[in-house]
Amino acid sequence: MGRSRSRKGRDVSGVVVLDKPRGVTSSEAVQRAKTLFNARKVGHTGSLDPLATGVLPLCFGEATKFSRFLLTSDKKYRARLRLGIRTASGDADSDIVEERSTKGVTLDRIQNAMGSFRGEIDQIPSMYSAIKHRGKPLYKYARQGVEVERESRRITVYSIELLTFSGSEITLQVHSSKGTYVRTIADDLGEQLGCGAHVVELRRLMAGPFTESDLVTFDEIDTARAEGRLDMLLAPISSAVSQWPAVRLNTTSAYYLRQGQPVVVPHAPSEGWVQLRESCLNDEWFLGMGEIMEDGRVAPRRLILGERKL
């Protein structure tokens, strides 16, 4: 008989909303958090560029089952742009490809140009992105000097606000759907203004239900680890899907649902995803996520192992 491979790390479940530092890739942040928590399983929920800082939710253990809900969630960013300089990647981490005068760029021109980025728009992703072409990330082609034809993607920009305009720099706040590249917005805006532009600072302010008020830094993780209160930094698994409506099940319905059977739930929404919660007297447990079927029953889709009291 072959020996089974030992699984390294602790069974830790929950969410840490990391304040990703600048100069660190999302994958590096995951590995560092995994080591600090000595966790068996950790994953991020949508990468941030090395230049970017801010909200990077990390899902541990059973919470990884719900990463998809954060991957597809809306995001909010604050970006500082430098006008007059265009770069290969649209941010400060790549070579300058063109410099132009910013003379004639006024507040009115900026605000008028920003109007074309509101609502549903088609965006062509940067070559410096993690989108794959034939199994290989686009940025690897870009580093080899190879240009790959990319199809535009439909995104929604719910709002784009001008926060500051000083000399050759502007600061924007962007609230958008998943898959939006702020670097591309900066580059396209610079072209509309006729001077070029790139991102010099980018901070994610929100990802789904999480905001800056939820952030935990690596320094705080180090301190908590030294003080033996590391797991107190973990938000509950249910926090990853708190933006979805909840349905409450009695003990009998919860039993059948755990067996994989759809159940009838009074007052459930007519469609979409729902949180599954078992209620008994004054106690409530998070079971996972379900989906409303065409006949109105609730079908289990993502269930956690065990029960998590709310």
Short mmCIF file of C-alpha atoms in Angstrom, two decimals:
data_model
loop_
_atom_site.label_atom_id
_atom_site.label_comp_id
_atom_site.label_asym_id
_atom_site.label_seq_id
_atom_site.Cartn_x
_atom_site.Cartn_y
_atom_site.Cartn_z
CA MET A 1 0.00 0.00 0.00
CA GLY A 2 1.19 3.48 -0.79
CA ARG A 3 1.45 5.96 2.02
CA SER A 4 -1.11 8.75 2.01
CA ARG A 5 0.35 12.23 1.78
CA SER A 6 -0.07 14.30 4.92
CA ARG A 7 -2.02 17.49 4.47
CA LYS A 8 -0.20 20.49 5.84
CA GLY A 9 -1.80 23.29 7.79
CA ARG A 10 -4.79 23.89 10.03
CA ASP A 11 -8.44 23.62 9.09
CA VAL A 12 -9.26 27.31 9.27
CA SER A 13 -12.47 28.72 7.79
CA GLY A 14 -13.55 32.33 7.38
CA VAL A 15 -12.65 35.52 5.55
CA VAL A 16 -9.85 38.01 6.10
CA VAL A 17 -10.28 41.30 4.26
CA LEU A 18 -6.64 42.10 3.63
CA ASP A 19 -5.31 45.58 3.00
CA LYS A 20 -2.98 44.50 0.21
CA PRO A 21 0.26 46.48 0.29
CA ARG A 22 1.79 48.05 -2.80
CA GLY A 23 4.40 46.04 -4.67
CA VAL A 24 2.97 42.65 -3.69
CA THR A 25 1.11 40.39 -6.11
CA SER A 26 -2.21 38.92 -5.02
CA SER A 27 -0.71 35.42 -5.14
CA GLU A 28 2.17 36.51 -2.91
CA ALA A 29 -0.34 37.99 -0.46
CA VAL A 30 -2.24 34.69 -0.36
CA GLN A 31 0.91 32.69 0.33
CA ARG A 32 2.01 35.03 3.09
CA ALA A 33 -1.41 34.88 4.76
CA LYS A 34 -1.47 31.10 4.41
CA THR A 35 1.88 30.86 6.17
CA LEU A 36 0.95 33.28 8.96
CA PHE A 37 -2.29 31.43 9.71
CA ASN A 38 -0.72 28.01 9.06
CA ALA A 39 -3.87 27.41 7.03
CA ARG A 40 -4.51 24.41 4.81
CA LYS A 41 -6.49 26.24 2.15
CA VAL A 42 -6.59 29.93 1.19
CA GLY A 43 -7.61 31.74 -1.98
CA HIS A 44 -8.16 35.33 -3.09
CA THR A 45 -11.30 36.57 -4.77
CA GLY A 46 -10.10 38.59 -7.73
CA SER A 47 -6.53 39.78 -8.16
CA LEU A 48 -5.20 43.28 -7.67
CA ASP A 49 -2.25 44.61 -9.68
CA PRO A 50 1.06 44.80 -7.75
CA LEU A 51 0.78 48.60 -7.83
CA ALA A 52 -2.69 48.52 -6.23
CA THR A 53 -3.54 48.53 -2.53
CA GLY A 54 -6.70 48.00 -0.55
CA VAL A 55 -9.55 45.52 -0.27
CA LEU A 56 -8.47 41.97 -1.13
CA PRO A 57 -10.79 39.42 0.51
CA LEU A 58 -9.02 36.15 1.32
CA CYS A 59 -11.19 33.06 1.76
CA PHE A 60 -9.99 30.34 4.13
CA GLY A 61 -11.14 26.72 4.19
CA GLU A 62 -14.88 26.28 3.69
CA ALA A 63 -15.19 29.95 2.71
CA THR A 64 -13.42 29.18 -0.59
CA LYS A 65 -16.67 27.56 -1.74
CA PHE A 66 -18.13 31.06 -1.97
CA SER A 67 -15.23 32.82 -3.71
CA ARG A 68 -17.21 32.99 -6.96
CA PHE A 69 -19.74 35.34 -5.37
CA LEU A 70 -16.98 37.81 -4.55
CA LEU A 71 -15.28 37.35 -7.93
CA THR A 72 -18.46 38.47 -9.67
CA SER A 73 -19.28 41.29 -7.25
CA ASP A 74 -19.12 45.02 -7.92
CA LYS A 75 -15.96 46.92 -7.03
CA LYS A 76 -15.05 50.50 -6.13
CA TYR A 77 -11.66 52.15 -6.69
CA ARG A 78 -9.82 55.41 -6.13
CA ALA A 79 -7.17 56.13 -8.75
CA ARG A 80 -4.61 58.91 -9.13
CA LEU A 81 -3.77 59.55 -12.78
CA ARG A 82 -0.86 61.44 -14.29
CA LEU A 83 -1.73 63.27 -17.47
CA GLY A 84 0.70 63.77 -20.34
CA ILE A 85 2.38 60.37 -20.10
CA ARG A 86 1.17 57.13 -21.62
CA THR A 87 2.68 53.78 -20.56
CA ALA A 88 2.60 50.28 -22.01
CA SER A 89 0.42 48.87 -19.23
CA GLY A 90 -1.59 51.96 -18.35
CA ASP A 91 0.10 52.27 -14.96
CA ALA A 92 3.43 53.30 -13.48
CA ASP A 93 4.84 49.76 -13.48
CA SER A 94 5.80 49.71 -17.16
CA ASP A 95 7.75 51.71 -19.72
CA ILE A 96 6.73 55.13 -21.00
CA VAL A 97 5.62 54.90 -24.62
CA GLU A 98 4.62 58.51 -25.25
CA GLU A 99 4.76 61.97 -23.67
CA ARG A 100 2.50 64.83 -24.71
CA SER A 101 1.62 68.30 -23.52
CA THR A 102 -1.28 68.77 -21.10
CA LYS A 103 -1.82 72.33 -22.26
CA GLY A 104 -5.48 72.87 -23.00
CA VAL A 105 -6.71 70.20 -20.58
CA THR A 106 -9.38 71.92 -18.50
CA LEU A 107 -11.82 70.86 -15.81
CA ASP A 108 -14.70 71.06 -18.29
CA ARG A 109 -12.88 68.88 -20.83
CA ILE A 110 -12.11 66.25 -18.20
CA GLN A 111 -15.69 66.14 -16.93
CA ASN A 112 -17.10 65.96 -20.46
CA ALA A 113 -14.72 63.12 -21.37
CA MET A 114 -15.63 61.21 -18.21
CA GLY A 115 -19.26 61.14 -19.32
CA SER A 116 -18.48 58.58 -22.03
CA PHE A 117 -17.35 56.08 -19.38
CA ARG A 118 -20.61 55.97 -17.44
CA GLY A 119 -23.13 53.17 -17.89
CA GLU A 120 -22.63 50.06 -20.02
CA ILE A 121 -19.50 50.31 -22.15
CA ASP A 122 -17.29 47.96 -24.15
CA GLN A 123 -13.74 47.75 -22.84
CA ILE A 124 -10.76 46.11 -24.53
CA PRO A 125 -8.55 44.63 -21.78
CA SER A 126 -4.92 45.67 -21.56
CA MET A 127 -2.23 43.34 -22.85
CA TYR A 128 -0.87 43.61 -19.32
CA SER A 129 -3.67 41.58 -17.75
CA ALA A 130 -4.14 38.06 -16.39
CA ILE A 131 -6.73 37.17 -19.03
CA LYS A 132 -5.60 34.00 -20.76
CA HIS A 133 -5.06 33.41 -24.47
CA ARG A 134 -4.44 29.78 -25.41
CA GLY A 135 -3.80 28.98 -21.75
CA LYS A 136 -1.23 31.74 -21.27
CA PRO A 137 -1.79 35.08 -19.47
CA LEU A 138 -1.76 38.09 -21.77
CA TYR A 139 0.94 39.84 -19.74
CA LYS A 140 3.40 37.07 -20.65
CA TYR A 141 2.81 37.78 -24.34
CA ALA A 142 3.22 41.51 -23.65
CA ARG A 143 6.59 40.96 -21.95
CA GLN A 144 7.72 39.08 -25.05
CA GLY A 145 6.66 41.98 -27.25
CA VAL A 146 3.78 40.01 -28.78
CA GLU A 147 0.45 41.77 -29.37
CA VAL A 148 -2.63 39.52 -29.17
CA GLU A 149 -5.99 40.55 -30.58
CA ARG A 150 -8.47 40.90 -27.72
CA GLU A 151 -12.23 40.98 -27.84
CA SER A 152 -13.98 43.82 -26.06
CA ARG A 153 -15.89 43.03 -22.89
CA ARG A 154 -19.14 44.61 -21.75
CA ILE A 155 -18.77 46.24 -18.35
CA THR A 156 -20.91 48.63 -16.33
CA VAL A 157 -19.53 51.78 -14.73
CA TYR A 158 -22.15 52.80 -12.18
CA SER A 159 -20.33 56.02 -11.34
CA ILE A 160 -17.08 57.80 -12.13
CA GLU A 161 -16.33 60.92 -10.11
CA LEU A 162 -13.57 63.50 -10.35
CA LEU A 163 -12.22 64.01 -6.82
CA THR A 164 -9.24 66.28 -7.54
CA PHE A 165 -7.61 68.11 -10.46
CA SER A 166 -4.26 69.71 -9.82
CA GLY A 167 -1.72 70.50 -12.51
CA SER A 168 -1.03 67.32 -14.45
CA GLU A 169 -2.76 64.96 -12.01
CA ILE A 170 -6.36 63.98 -11.40
CA THR A 171 -7.97 61.63 -8.90
CA LEU A 172 -10.99 59.54 -9.84
CA GLN A 173 -13.37 57.32 -7.92
CA VAL A 174 -14.86 54.48 -9.98
CA HIS A 175 -17.72 52.15 -9.00
CA SER A 176 -17.99 49.36 -11.55
CA SER A 177 -18.96 45.80 -12.33
CA LYS A 178 -16.59 42.84 -12.27
CA GLY A 179 -13.87 42.68 -14.89
CA THR A 180 -13.32 46.43 -15.12
CA TYR A 181 -9.75 47.56 -15.70
CA VAL A 182 -9.21 51.02 -14.21
CA ARG A 183 -5.86 51.17 -16.03
CA THR A 184 -7.74 50.87 -19.31
CA ILE A 185 -10.18 53.61 -18.30
CA ALA A 186 -7.19 55.84 -17.48
CA ASP A 187 -5.53 55.11 -20.82
CA ASP A 188 -8.74 55.65 -22.79
CA LEU A 189 -9.52 58.86 -20.90
CA GLY A 190 -6.03 60.17 -21.63
CA GLU A 191 -6.54 59.50 -25.34
CA GLN A 192 -9.86 61.34 -25.31
CA LEU A 193 -8.14 64.32 -23.70
CA GLY A 194 -5.40 64.13 -26.33
CA CYS A 195 -2.55 64.04 -23.85
CA GLY A 196 -2.33 60.45 -22.64
CA ALA A 197 -2.57 59.30 -19.03
CA HIS A 198 -1.62 56.47 -16.72
CA VAL A 199 -2.37 55.30 -13.17
CA VAL A 200 0.22 56.16 -10.53
CA GLU A 201 -1.81 55.06 -7.51
CA LEU A 202 -4.76 52.67 -7.30
CA ARG A 203 -6.69 51.67 -4.21
CA ARG A 204 -9.64 49.30 -4.08
CA LEU A 205 -12.20 50.72 -1.67
CA MET A 206 -14.88 48.03 -1.95
CA ALA A 207 -15.35 44.46 -3.15
CA GLY A 208 -18.89 43.15 -2.80
CA PRO A 209 -19.97 43.53 0.84
CA PHE A 210 -16.48 44.48 2.07
CA THR A 211 -15.15 48.03 2.46
CA GLU A 212 -12.12 49.76 3.96
CA SER A 213 -13.72 49.54 7.41
CA ASP A 214 -13.20 45.75 7.26
CA LEU A 215 -9.50 45.88 6.39
CA VAL A 216 -6.76 44.01 8.23
CA THR A 217 -3.09 44.75 7.56
CA PHE A 218 -0.19 42.30 7.62
CA ASP A 219 1.17 44.19 10.64
CA GLU A 220 -2.11 43.54 12.48
CA ILE A 221 -1.94 39.87 11.50
CA ASP A 222 1.64 39.65 12.81
CA THR A 223 0.61 41.25 16.11
CA ALA A 224 -2.44 39.01 16.52
CA ARG A 225 -0.31 35.96 15.83
CA ALA A 226 2.21 36.97 18.48
CA GLU A 227 -0.61 37.53 20.99
CA GLY A 228 -2.33 34.22 20.23
CA ARG A 229 -5.56 35.74 18.89
CA LEU A 230 -5.04 35.16 15.18
CA ASP A 231 -8.38 33.48 14.48
CA MET A 232 -10.24 36.45 15.95
CA LEU A 233 -9.38 38.30 12.73
CA LEU A 234 -11.49 35.89 10.67
CA ALA A 235 -14.90 37.16 9.58
CA PRO A 236 -17.57 34.41 9.40
CA ILE A 237 -18.01 32.42 6.19
CA SER A 238 -21.44 33.98 5.70
CA SER A 239 -19.87 37.45 5.40
CA ALA A 240 -18.73 36.53 1.87
CA VAL A 241 -22.36 36.33 0.72
CA SER A 242 -24.01 38.83 3.05
CA GLN A 243 -25.26 40.89 0.09
CA TRP A 244 -27.60 38.06 -0.96
CA PRO A 245 -31.08 37.60 0.56
CA ALA A 246 -31.48 34.90 3.20
CA VAL A 247 -34.13 32.19 3.52
CA ARG A 248 -34.77 30.50 6.85
CA LEU A 249 -35.39 26.78 7.07
CA ASN A 250 -36.91 24.72 9.83
CA THR A 251 -35.08 21.62 11.02
CA THR A 252 -36.97 19.26 8.69
CA SER A 253 -36.39 21.36 5.56
CA ALA A 254 -32.73 21.78 6.48
CA TYR A 255 -32.36 18.00 6.78
CA TYR A 256 -33.72 17.34 3.28
CA LEU A 257 -31.70 20.18 1.81
CA ARG A 258 -28.50 18.66 3.22
CA GLN A 259 -29.39 15.47 1.35
CA GLY A 260 -29.33 17.49 -1.87
CA GLN A 261 -33.11 17.77 -2.22
CA PRO A 262 -34.87 21.03 -3.18
CA VAL A 263 -37.34 22.26 -0.57
CA VAL A 264 -40.28 24.63 -0.39
CA VAL A 265 -39.51 27.72 1.70
CA PRO A 266 -42.31 30.18 2.52
CA HIS A 267 -41.66 33.80 1.49
CA ALA A 268 -38.57 32.91 -0.58
CA PRO A 269 -37.58 35.28 -3.43
CA SER A 270 -38.91 34.41 -6.88
CA GLU A 271 -35.46 33.91 -8.44
CA GLY A 272 -31.73 34.07 -7.92
CA TRP A 273 -29.27 33.02 -5.25
CA VAL A 274 -30.12 32.94 -1.55
CA GLN A 275 -28.33 32.33 1.71
CA LEU A 276 -29.49 29.15 3.44
CA ARG A 277 -30.04 29.50 7.15
CA GLU A 278 -31.46 26.97 9.58
CA SER A 279 -33.52 28.51 12.37
CA CYS A 280 -34.52 26.84 15.63
CA LEU A 281 -35.96 28.87 18.49
CA ASN A 282 -33.55 31.78 18.94
CA ASP A 283 -30.59 30.15 17.19
CA GLU A 284 -29.61 30.36 13.54
CA TRP A 285 -26.98 28.53 11.49
CA PHE A 286 -25.47 29.32 8.09
CA LEU A 287 -25.63 26.26 5.82
CA GLY A 288 -24.49 27.64 2.47
CA MET A 289 -26.01 29.01 -0.72
CA GLY A 290 -29.02 27.88 -2.71
CA GLU A 291 -30.79 28.88 -5.91
CA ILE A 292 -34.48 29.40 -6.61
CA MET A 293 -35.75 26.89 -9.17
CA GLU A 294 -38.41 27.59 -11.81
CA ASP A 295 -41.05 25.87 -9.66
CA GLY A 296 -40.18 28.13 -6.71
CA ARG A 297 -38.39 25.54 -4.61
CA VAL A 298 -34.95 26.25 -3.16
CA ALA A 299 -32.17 23.95 -4.39
CA PRO A 300 -28.85 23.57 -2.52
CA ARG A 301 -25.83 24.65 -4.58
CA ARG A 302 -22.96 25.29 -2.16
CA LEU A 303 -23.12 23.72 1.29
CA ILE A 304 -20.49 23.95 4.00
CA LEU A 305 -19.31 21.03 6.09
CA GLY A 306 -20.87 21.23 9.53
CA GLU A 307 -22.91 24.15 10.80
CA ARG A 308 -21.82 27.70 11.52
CA LYS A 309 -23.82 29.44 14.19
CA LEU A 310 -24.65 33.05 13.38
#
